[in-house]
Amino acid sequence: MATSLEPSPARRITARGAKTRARIIAAATELMQVRGVAATTLDEVVAASGVSKSQLYHHFSGKEMLVRAVIEATGERVIGRERDALGRVSTIAGLRRWRDAIVQSNALRHGAYGCALGSLSNEVADHDDVARTMLEQLFTEWRDQLAGALRRIQDSGALPVDAPIDQLATGLLGAVQGGYMLAQTARDATPMGVSIDMALAHIDSLASTTP
């Protein structure tokens, strides 16, 4: 992603400092996913990470900067996962296998906590424009991964040459995010599967018109 929270060359931290910073971010990420951003305090992050408050403030000027670091770390994990999964997709069947994997993963926690990026967006996008921009870039990357898979399917001849790939990718990502929300409130991944299936059914309908 374009926005980076790495220290400037003049403020490079030591290997030990980098480990401390990573430990703080990991603890904050887990707490914010389970408790939410607003409900997570810096004192809780200090306790969970095992660092001192002075160490936390050495790396982060306040909660806002820590939240942005959590977004960056979460984005690297989520987009890395999707890049690995979607980068191999070049068939409709492969797209369905991707669907099965993402729904089954959510089913393991009975839909709880929703999408890590979606949950962060719900809490911070209207209050921190830098964070909103970071999240927008991450969702754009996710959509681009979906579009790449759809273009490979199109290149194979399984989708018509005039299929609106970018729009299909946006709709499919919307189905994923809406599915996460429905699964979270229902504590059941079934609505997520249905939501994605509806988007895939539309893609299937286009595939069926290909000569």
PDB file of C-alpha atoms in Angstrom:
ATOM      1  CA  MET A   1       0.000   0.000   0.000  1.00  0.00           C
ATOM      2  CA  ALA A   2       1.193   3.547  -0.648  1.00  0.00           C
ATOM      3  CA  THR A   3       0.887   4.876   2.918  1.00  0.00           C
ATOM      4  CA  SER A   4       3.634   3.628   5.230  1.00  0.00           C
ATOM      5  CA  LEU A   5       4.184   4.127   8.922  1.00  0.00           C
ATOM      6  CA  GLU A   6       7.813   3.030   8.887  1.00  0.00           C
ATOM      7  CA  PRO A   7      10.161   5.434  10.667  1.00  0.00           C
ATOM      8  CA  SER A   8      12.157   7.860   8.539  1.00  0.00           C
ATOM      9  CA  PRO A   9      15.812   6.985   7.834  1.00  0.00           C
ATOM     10  CA  ALA A  10      16.882   9.482  10.508  1.00  0.00           C
ATOM     11  CA  ARG A  11      14.732   7.705  13.088  1.00  0.00           C
ATOM     12  CA  ARG A  12      15.488   4.076  12.278  1.00  0.00           C
ATOM     13  CA  ILE A  13      14.972   1.924  15.336  1.00  0.00           C
ATOM     14  CA  THR A  14      17.174  -0.876  16.574  1.00  0.00           C
ATOM     15  CA  ALA A  15      16.356  -4.552  16.052  1.00  0.00           C
ATOM     16  CA  ARG A  16      15.292  -4.717  19.689  1.00  0.00           C
ATOM     17  CA  GLY A  17      13.125  -1.640  19.230  1.00  0.00           C
ATOM     18  CA  ALA A  18      11.563  -3.147  16.118  1.00  0.00           C
ATOM     19  CA  LYS A  19      10.630  -6.259  18.091  1.00  0.00           C
ATOM     20  CA  THR A  20       9.091  -4.137  20.825  1.00  0.00           C
ATOM     21  CA  ARG A  21       7.123  -2.142  18.254  1.00  0.00           C
ATOM     22  CA  ALA A  22       5.921  -5.335  16.563  1.00  0.00           C
ATOM     23  CA  ARG A  23       4.839  -6.750  19.931  1.00  0.00           C
ATOM     24  CA  ILE A  24       2.821  -3.617  20.675  1.00  0.00           C
ATOM     25  CA  ILE A  25       1.131  -3.744  17.263  1.00  0.00           C
ATOM     26  CA  ALA A  26       0.359  -7.461  17.604  1.00  0.00           C
ATOM     27  CA  ALA A  27      -1.239  -6.967  21.011  1.00  0.00           C
ATOM     28  CA  ALA A  28      -3.208  -3.930  19.844  1.00  0.00           C
ATOM     29  CA  THR A  29      -4.387  -5.775  16.726  1.00  0.00           C
ATOM     30  CA  GLU A  30      -5.747  -8.687  18.744  1.00  0.00           C
ATOM     31  CA  LEU A  31      -7.418  -6.454  21.305  1.00  0.00           C
ATOM     32  CA  MET A  32      -8.993  -4.190  18.693  1.00  0.00           C
ATOM     33  CA  GLN A  33     -10.311  -7.121  16.707  1.00  0.00           C
ATOM     34  CA  VAL A  34     -11.947  -8.685  19.773  1.00  0.00           C
ATOM     35  CA  ARG A  35     -12.940  -5.600  21.768  1.00  0.00           C
ATOM     36  CA  GLY A  36     -13.131  -2.965  19.037  1.00  0.00           C
ATOM     37  CA  VAL A  37     -11.011   0.126  18.525  1.00  0.00           C
ATOM     38  CA  ALA A  38     -13.001   2.452  20.754  1.00  0.00           C
ATOM     39  CA  ALA A  39     -13.129  -0.011  23.660  1.00  0.00           C
ATOM     40  CA  THR A  40      -9.396  -0.772  23.581  1.00  0.00           C
ATOM     41  CA  THR A  41      -7.311   1.448  25.848  1.00  0.00           C
ATOM     42  CA  LEU A  42      -3.586   2.095  25.685  1.00  0.00           C
ATOM     43  CA  ASP A  43      -3.283   0.716  29.223  1.00  0.00           C
ATOM     44  CA  GLU A  44      -4.731  -2.563  27.968  1.00  0.00           C
ATOM     45  CA  VAL A  45      -2.269  -2.609  25.085  1.00  0.00           C
ATOM     46  CA  VAL A  46       0.601  -2.015  27.520  1.00  0.00           C
ATOM     47  CA  ALA A  47      -0.562  -4.901  29.714  1.00  0.00           C
ATOM     48  CA  ALA A  48      -1.157  -7.280  26.807  1.00  0.00           C
ATOM     49  CA  SER A  49       2.155  -6.528  25.095  1.00  0.00           C
ATOM     50  CA  GLY A  50       4.253  -6.627  28.246  1.00  0.00           C
ATOM     51  CA  VAL A  51       5.938  -3.288  27.541  1.00  0.00           C
ATOM     52  CA  SER A  52       6.067  -0.141  29.598  1.00  0.00           C
ATOM     53  CA  LYS A  53       3.944   2.869  28.835  1.00  0.00           C
ATOM     54  CA  SER A  54       7.091   4.854  28.062  1.00  0.00           C
ATOM     55  CA  GLN A  55       8.059   2.234  25.481  1.00  0.00           C
ATOM     56  CA  LEU A  56       4.645   2.477  23.862  1.00  0.00           C
ATOM     57  CA  TYR A  57       4.888   6.266  23.652  1.00  0.00           C
ATOM     58  CA  HIS A  58       8.421   5.985  22.304  1.00  0.00           C
ATOM     59  CA  HIS A  59       7.014   4.202  19.249  1.00  0.00           C
ATOM     60  CA  PHE A  60       3.561   5.816  19.002  1.00  0.00           C
ATOM     61  CA  SER A  61       2.589   9.384  19.850  1.00  0.00           C
ATOM     62  CA  GLY A  62      -0.901   8.256  20.802  1.00  0.00           C
ATOM     63  CA  LYS A  63      -3.758   5.916  20.030  1.00  0.00           C
ATOM     64  CA  GLU A  64      -4.406   7.405  16.594  1.00  0.00           C
ATOM     65  CA  MET A  65      -0.937   6.455  15.361  1.00  0.00           C
ATOM     66  CA  LEU A  66      -1.219   3.014  16.924  1.00  0.00           C
ATOM     67  CA  VAL A  67      -4.538   2.418  15.162  1.00  0.00           C
ATOM     68  CA  ARG A  68      -2.948   3.353  11.847  1.00  0.00           C
ATOM     69  CA  ALA A  69      -0.151   0.856  12.514  1.00  0.00           C
ATOM     70  CA  VAL A  70      -2.776  -1.798  13.267  1.00  0.00           C
ATOM     71  CA  ILE A  71      -4.490  -1.016   9.948  1.00  0.00           C
ATOM     72  CA  GLU A  72      -1.182  -1.372   8.114  1.00  0.00           C
ATOM     73  CA  ALA A  73      -0.350  -4.687   9.806  1.00  0.00           C
ATOM     74  CA  THR A  74      -3.864  -6.035   9.309  1.00  0.00           C
ATOM     75  CA  GLY A  75      -3.809  -4.984   5.671  1.00  0.00           C
ATOM     76  CA  GLU A  76      -0.522  -6.769   5.051  1.00  0.00           C
ATOM     77  CA  ARG A  77      -1.987  -9.955   6.529  1.00  0.00           C
ATOM     78  CA  VAL A  78      -5.381  -9.830   4.810  1.00  0.00           C
ATOM     79  CA  ILE A  79      -4.163  -8.667   1.400  1.00  0.00           C
ATOM     80  CA  GLY A  80      -1.240 -11.095   1.554  1.00  0.00           C
ATOM     81  CA  ARG A  81      -3.695 -13.920   2.159  1.00  0.00           C
ATOM     82  CA  GLU A  82      -5.917 -12.824  -0.703  1.00  0.00           C
ATOM     83  CA  ARG A  83      -2.946 -12.340  -3.021  1.00  0.00           C
ATOM     84  CA  ASP A  84      -1.825 -15.909  -2.337  1.00  0.00           C
ATOM     85  CA  ALA A  85      -5.337 -17.330  -2.732  1.00  0.00           C
ATOM     86  CA  LEU A  86      -6.514 -15.350  -5.749  1.00  0.00           C
ATOM     87  CA  GLY A  87      -3.185 -15.270  -7.551  1.00  0.00           C
ATOM     88  CA  ARG A  88      -3.683 -18.909  -8.536  1.00  0.00           C
ATOM     89  CA  VAL A  89      -7.294 -18.529  -9.693  1.00  0.00           C
ATOM     90  CA  SER A  90      -7.819 -18.762 -13.439  1.00  0.00           C
ATOM     91  CA  THR A  91     -11.087 -20.724 -13.698  1.00  0.00           C
ATOM     92  CA  ILE A  92     -14.648 -20.408 -12.434  1.00  0.00           C
ATOM     93  CA  ALA A  93     -14.068 -23.569 -10.405  1.00  0.00           C
ATOM     94  CA  GLY A  94     -11.011 -21.936  -8.838  1.00  0.00           C
ATOM     95  CA  LEU A  95     -13.104 -18.922  -7.913  1.00  0.00           C
ATOM     96  CA  ARG A  96     -15.600 -21.227  -6.204  1.00  0.00           C
ATOM     97  CA  ARG A  97     -12.773 -22.885  -4.267  1.00  0.00           C
ATOM     98  CA  TRP A  98     -11.656 -19.435  -3.116  1.00  0.00           C
ATOM     99  CA  ARG A  99     -15.235 -18.789  -2.016  1.00  0.00           C
ATOM    100  CA  ASP A 100     -15.343 -22.069  -0.075  1.00  0.00           C
ATOM    101  CA  ALA A 101     -12.069 -21.328   1.688  1.00  0.00           C
ATOM    102  CA  ILE A 102     -13.032 -17.821   2.821  1.00  0.00           C
ATOM    103  CA  VAL A 103     -16.483 -18.939   4.021  1.00  0.00           C
ATOM    104  CA  GLN A 104     -15.117 -22.001   5.821  1.00  0.00           C
ATOM    105  CA  SER A 105     -12.489 -19.872   7.545  1.00  0.00           C
ATOM    106  CA  ASN A 106     -15.223 -17.553   8.806  1.00  0.00           C
ATOM    107  CA  ALA A 107     -17.356 -20.526   9.838  1.00  0.00           C
ATOM    108  CA  LEU A 108     -14.609 -21.712  12.197  1.00  0.00           C
ATOM    109  CA  ARG A 109     -15.399 -18.740  14.443  1.00  0.00           C
ATOM    110  CA  HIS A 110     -19.155 -18.858  13.694  1.00  0.00           C
ATOM    111  CA  GLY A 111     -18.988 -15.512  11.906  1.00  0.00           C
ATOM    112  CA  ALA A 112     -17.700 -13.654  14.967  1.00  0.00           C
ATOM    113  CA  TYR A 113     -15.705 -10.412  14.553  1.00  0.00           C
ATOM    114  CA  GLY A 114     -16.450 -10.061  10.827  1.00  0.00           C
ATOM    115  CA  CYS A 115     -13.771  -8.944   8.376  1.00  0.00           C
ATOM    116  CA  ALA A 116     -10.716  -7.482  10.107  1.00  0.00           C
ATOM    117  CA  LEU A 117     -10.481  -4.640   7.581  1.00  0.00           C
ATOM    118  CA  GLY A 118     -14.231  -4.084   7.463  1.00  0.00           C
ATOM    119  CA  SER A 119     -14.443  -3.837  11.252  1.00  0.00           C
ATOM    120  CA  LEU A 120     -11.630  -1.286  11.357  1.00  0.00           C
ATOM    121  CA  SER A 121     -13.294   0.705   8.598  1.00  0.00           C
ATOM    122  CA  ASN A 122     -16.600   0.808  10.475  1.00  0.00           C
ATOM    123  CA  GLU A 123     -14.890   2.297  13.518  1.00  0.00           C
ATOM    124  CA  VAL A 124     -12.337   4.744  12.147  1.00  0.00           C
ATOM    125  CA  ALA A 125     -13.138   5.760   8.547  1.00  0.00           C
ATOM    126  CA  ASP A 126     -15.407   8.631   9.599  1.00  0.00           C
ATOM    127  CA  HIS A 127     -13.020   9.951  12.257  1.00  0.00           C
ATOM    128  CA  ASP A 128      -9.515   9.730  10.792  1.00  0.00           C
ATOM    129  CA  ASP A 129      -9.038  10.666   7.159  1.00  0.00           C
ATOM    130  CA  VAL A 130      -5.539   9.193   7.015  1.00  0.00           C
ATOM    131  CA  ALA A 131      -6.868   5.881   8.300  1.00  0.00           C
ATOM    132  CA  ARG A 132      -9.757   6.066   5.849  1.00  0.00           C
ATOM    133  CA  THR A 133      -7.343   6.563   2.956  1.00  0.00           C
ATOM    134  CA  MET A 134      -5.233   3.623   4.125  1.00  0.00           C
ATOM    135  CA  LEU A 135      -8.308   1.402   4.240  1.00  0.00           C
ATOM    136  CA  GLU A 136      -9.506   2.627   0.859  1.00  0.00           C
ATOM    137  CA  GLN A 137      -6.149   1.640  -0.645  1.00  0.00           C
ATOM    138  CA  LEU A 138      -6.342  -1.790   0.959  1.00  0.00           C
ATOM    139  CA  PHE A 139      -9.844  -2.456  -0.325  1.00  0.00           C
ATOM    140  CA  THR A 140      -8.712  -1.273  -3.755  1.00  0.00           C
ATOM    141  CA  GLU A 141      -5.870  -3.802  -3.632  1.00  0.00           C
ATOM    142  CA  TRP A 142      -8.327  -6.542  -2.657  1.00  0.00           C
ATOM    143  CA  ARG A 143     -10.642  -5.572  -5.516  1.00  0.00           C
ATOM    144  CA  ASP A 144      -7.671  -5.578  -7.899  1.00  0.00           C
ATOM    145  CA  GLN A 145      -6.787  -9.126  -6.829  1.00  0.00           C
ATOM    146  CA  LEU A 146     -10.350 -10.208  -7.638  1.00  0.00           C
ATOM    147  CA  ALA A 147     -10.206  -8.356 -10.947  1.00  0.00           C
ATOM    148  CA  GLY A 148      -6.943 -10.104 -11.802  1.00  0.00           C
ATOM    149  CA  ALA A 149      -8.529 -13.504 -11.228  1.00  0.00           C
ATOM    150  CA  LEU A 150     -11.539 -12.547 -13.342  1.00  0.00           C
ATOM    151  CA  ARG A 151      -9.304 -11.303 -16.161  1.00  0.00           C
ATOM    152  CA  ARG A 152      -7.441 -14.604 -16.203  1.00  0.00           C
ATOM    153  CA  ILE A 153     -10.793 -16.360 -16.437  1.00  0.00           C
ATOM    154  CA  GLN A 154     -11.737 -13.985 -19.247  1.00  0.00           C
ATOM    155  CA  ASP A 155      -8.431 -14.626 -21.031  1.00  0.00           C
ATOM    156  CA  SER A 156      -9.168 -18.352 -20.950  1.00  0.00           C
ATOM    157  CA  GLY A 157     -12.379 -17.704 -22.887  1.00  0.00           C
ATOM    158  CA  ALA A 158     -14.710 -18.575 -19.996  1.00  0.00           C
ATOM    159  CA  LEU A 159     -15.996 -14.998 -19.758  1.00  0.00           C
ATOM    160  CA  PRO A 160     -16.984 -12.798 -22.701  1.00  0.00           C
ATOM    161  CA  VAL A 161     -14.463 -10.220 -23.865  1.00  0.00           C
ATOM    162  CA  ASP A 162     -16.865  -7.388 -23.018  1.00  0.00           C
ATOM    163  CA  ALA A 163     -17.516  -8.593 -19.451  1.00  0.00           C
ATOM    164  CA  PRO A 164     -17.213  -5.588 -17.061  1.00  0.00           C
ATOM    165  CA  ILE A 165     -14.351  -7.026 -15.026  1.00  0.00           C
ATOM    166  CA  ASP A 166     -13.795  -4.082 -12.680  1.00  0.00           C
ATOM    167  CA  GLN A 167     -17.505  -3.825 -11.905  1.00  0.00           C
ATOM    168  CA  LEU A 168     -17.739  -7.566 -11.300  1.00  0.00           C
ATOM    169  CA  ALA A 169     -14.778  -7.396  -8.941  1.00  0.00           C
ATOM    170  CA  THR A 170     -16.352  -4.501  -7.029  1.00  0.00           C
ATOM    171  CA  GLY A 171     -19.655  -6.376  -6.742  1.00  0.00           C
ATOM    172  CA  LEU A 172     -17.918  -9.546  -5.597  1.00  0.00           C
ATOM    173  CA  LEU A 173     -15.957  -7.657  -2.930  1.00  0.00           C
ATOM    174  CA  GLY A 174     -19.186  -6.003  -1.816  1.00  0.00           C
ATOM    175  CA  ALA A 175     -20.777  -9.437  -1.470  1.00  0.00           C
ATOM    176  CA  VAL A 176     -17.844 -10.591   0.641  1.00  0.00           C
ATOM    177  CA  GLN A 177     -18.009  -7.594   2.951  1.00  0.00           C
ATOM    178  CA  GLY A 178     -21.791  -7.705   3.252  1.00  0.00           C
ATOM    179  CA  GLY A 179     -21.536 -11.424   3.895  1.00  0.00           C
ATOM    180  CA  TYR A 180     -19.064 -10.872   6.703  1.00  0.00           C
ATOM    181  CA  MET A 181     -21.460  -8.407   8.358  1.00  0.00           C
ATOM    182  CA  LEU A 182     -24.471 -10.723   8.053  1.00  0.00           C
ATOM    183  CA  ALA A 183     -22.456 -13.662   9.387  1.00  0.00           C
ATOM    184  CA  GLN A 184     -21.238 -11.565  12.298  1.00  0.00           C
ATOM    185  CA  THR A 185     -24.731 -10.601  13.412  1.00  0.00           C
ATOM    186  CA  ALA A 186     -26.142 -14.094  12.824  1.00  0.00           C
ATOM    187  CA  ARG A 187     -23.124 -15.862  14.383  1.00  0.00           C
ATOM    188  CA  ASP A 188     -23.378 -18.143  11.381  1.00  0.00           C
ATOM    189  CA  ALA A 189     -21.344 -18.090   8.157  1.00  0.00           C
ATOM    190  CA  THR A 190     -24.301 -19.322   6.075  1.00  0.00           C
ATOM    191  CA  PRO A 191     -25.477 -15.814   5.042  1.00  0.00           C
ATOM    192  CA  MET A 192     -21.942 -15.029   3.903  1.00  0.00           C
ATOM    193  CA  GLY A 193     -21.947 -18.075   1.637  1.00  0.00           C
ATOM    194  CA  VAL A 194     -25.319 -17.096   0.202  1.00  0.00           C
ATOM    195  CA  SER A 195     -24.172 -13.520  -0.433  1.00  0.00           C
ATOM    196  CA  ILE A 196     -21.048 -14.583  -2.317  1.00  0.00           C
ATOM    197  CA  ASP A 197     -22.974 -17.278  -4.176  1.00  0.00           C
ATOM    198  CA  MET A 198     -25.346 -14.651  -5.561  1.00  0.00           C
ATOM    199  CA  ALA A 199     -22.399 -12.676  -6.952  1.00  0.00           C
ATOM    200  CA  LEU A 200     -20.858 -15.825  -8.408  1.00  0.00           C
ATOM    201  CA  ALA A 201     -24.204 -16.783  -9.952  1.00  0.00           C
ATOM    202  CA  HIS A 202     -24.155 -13.506 -11.892  1.00  0.00           C
ATOM    203  CA  ILE A 203     -20.624 -14.227 -13.089  1.00  0.00           C
ATOM    204  CA  ASP A 204     -21.760 -17.735 -14.042  1.00  0.00           C
ATOM    205  CA  SER A 205     -24.603 -16.260 -16.054  1.00  0.00           C
ATOM    206  CA  LEU A 206     -22.098 -14.263 -18.085  1.00  0.00           C
ATOM    207  CA  ALA A 207     -19.941 -17.343 -18.566  1.00  0.00           C
ATOM    208  CA  SER A 208     -22.923 -19.236 -19.943  1.00  0.00           C
ATOM    209  CA  THR A 209     -23.305 -16.650 -22.739  1.00  0.00           C
ATOM    210  CA  THR A 210     -19.736 -17.116 -23.949  1.00  0.00           C
ATOM    211  CA  PRO A 211     -19.661 -18.835 -27.370  1.00  0.00           C
TER     212      PRO A 211
END
